[in-house]
């Protein structure tokens, strides 16, 4: 893996993360009555999506829909099998109730995502 491949991964993660943060900032701005500031955050959030998608295109990770379904199901599986159970356990061990609850909500939903993707894949193969 080259330096540029690594950098693409980092930039993609950063842009994706920034998108969500800006959406959350926009919501906060609305809650505080700063509608125009909310608009700035929403606009920038949209641009970050374009940046992330452009990086993703260069990274060549978007394949055929059949392959994407397989990849997505695997990713969800990984979250269900190893990531979230470990995170929930560690959060509970540290007495971080709010974090463990957040992990648990996602964990439960990922099962649904995985099954949806698997079913779509099955229908495609039928
Ligand atoms: Fe950006
Ligand atoms: Fe998911």
XYZ file of C-alpha atoms and ligand atoms in Angstrom:
128
model
C 0.000 0.000 0.000
C 1.428 3.360 -1.037
C 1.504 6.560 0.956
C -1.199 7.981 -1.278
C -3.451 4.981 -0.650
C -3.027 5.539 3.077
C -3.710 9.246 2.645
C -6.866 8.565 0.651
C -8.155 6.409 3.505
C -7.356 9.099 6.055
C -8.887 11.870 3.952
C -12.004 9.789 3.287
C -12.458 9.068 7.004
C -11.864 12.712 7.888
C -14.325 14.088 5.329
C -16.967 11.535 6.331
C -16.545 12.380 9.988
C -16.634 16.101 9.319
C -19.890 15.687 7.401
C -21.616 14.183 10.440
C -20.082 16.708 12.812
C -21.304 19.614 10.671
C -24.799 18.136 10.546
C -24.765 17.918 14.338
C -23.433 21.494 14.579
C -26.216 22.635 12.244
C -28.815 21.003 14.487
C -27.294 22.706 17.514
C -27.289 26.063 15.709
C -30.993 25.612 14.940
C -31.675 24.699 18.577
C -29.890 27.901 19.618
C -31.795 29.963 17.049
C -28.880 30.585 14.664
C -30.647 29.583 11.478
C -28.107 31.205 9.137
C -25.187 29.539 10.886
C -27.077 26.257 10.571
C -27.267 26.889 6.846
C -23.484 27.401 6.654
C -22.894 24.102 8.416
C -25.387 22.278 6.215
C -23.809 23.685 3.045
C -20.297 22.742 4.141
C -21.554 19.305 5.231
C -22.830 18.754 1.689
C -19.449 19.713 0.240
C -17.685 17.271 2.583
C -19.856 14.491 1.170
C -18.671 15.397 -2.330
C -15.048 15.369 -1.143
C -15.519 11.989 0.539
C -17.229 10.517 -2.519
C -14.485 11.805 -4.805
C -11.808 10.198 -2.609
C -13.836 6.998 -2.559
C -13.993 6.959 -6.335
C -10.211 7.190 -6.562
C -9.907 4.419 -3.959
C -11.910 2.166 -6.259
C -13.912 0.507 -3.481
C -17.313 0.779 -5.161
C -17.863 -2.426 -7.133
C -20.923 -4.056 -8.669
C -24.086 -4.012 -6.559
C -23.736 -7.737 -5.950
C -20.199 -7.223 -4.636
C -21.240 -4.153 -2.658
C -23.999 -6.130 -0.939
C -21.507 -8.848 -0.018
C -19.016 -6.279 1.264
C -21.704 -4.424 3.230
C -22.987 -7.633 4.834
C -19.426 -8.515 5.831
C -18.846 -5.073 7.309
C -22.048 -5.260 9.333
C -21.075 -8.756 10.456
C -17.745 -7.509 11.703
C -19.469 -4.831 13.758
C -21.878 -7.405 15.191
C -19.345 -10.164 15.851
C -16.371 -8.267 17.175
C -16.511 -4.495 17.266
C -19.659 -3.683 19.223
C -19.592 -6.587 21.702
C -16.054 -5.544 22.678
C -16.960 -1.858 22.833
C -20.073 -2.526 24.944
C -18.091 -4.685 27.354
C -15.332 -2.104 27.699
C -17.776 0.772 28.167
C -19.598 -1.184 30.863
C -16.256 -2.027 32.494
C -15.484 1.671 32.665
C -18.948 2.569 33.927
C -19.726 4.528 30.740
C -23.470 3.893 30.649
C -24.288 6.425 27.926
C -21.558 5.106 25.621
C -22.534 1.492 26.167
C -26.170 2.368 25.419
C -25.151 4.155 22.214
C -23.067 1.126 21.160
C -25.921 -1.217 22.037
C -28.502 0.680 19.968
C -26.207 0.562 16.932
C -25.297 -3.073 17.605
C -28.964 -4.127 17.579
C -29.645 -2.269 14.347
C -26.596 -3.624 12.519
C -28.154 -7.097 12.717
C -31.080 -5.788 10.734
C -28.738 -4.184 8.198
C -26.732 -7.374 7.753
C -29.881 -9.451 7.243
C -31.338 -6.939 4.766
C -28.167 -7.057 2.677
C -28.009 -10.849 2.808
C -31.629 -11.150 1.754
C -31.153 -8.738 -1.146
C -28.126 -10.752 -2.236
C -30.126 -13.947 -2.076
C -32.943 -12.449 -4.130
C -30.401 -11.328 -6.694
C -28.917 -14.798 -6.974
C -32.323 -16.488 -7.224
Fe -13.712 18.704 2.813
Fe -25.153 -0.644 9.784
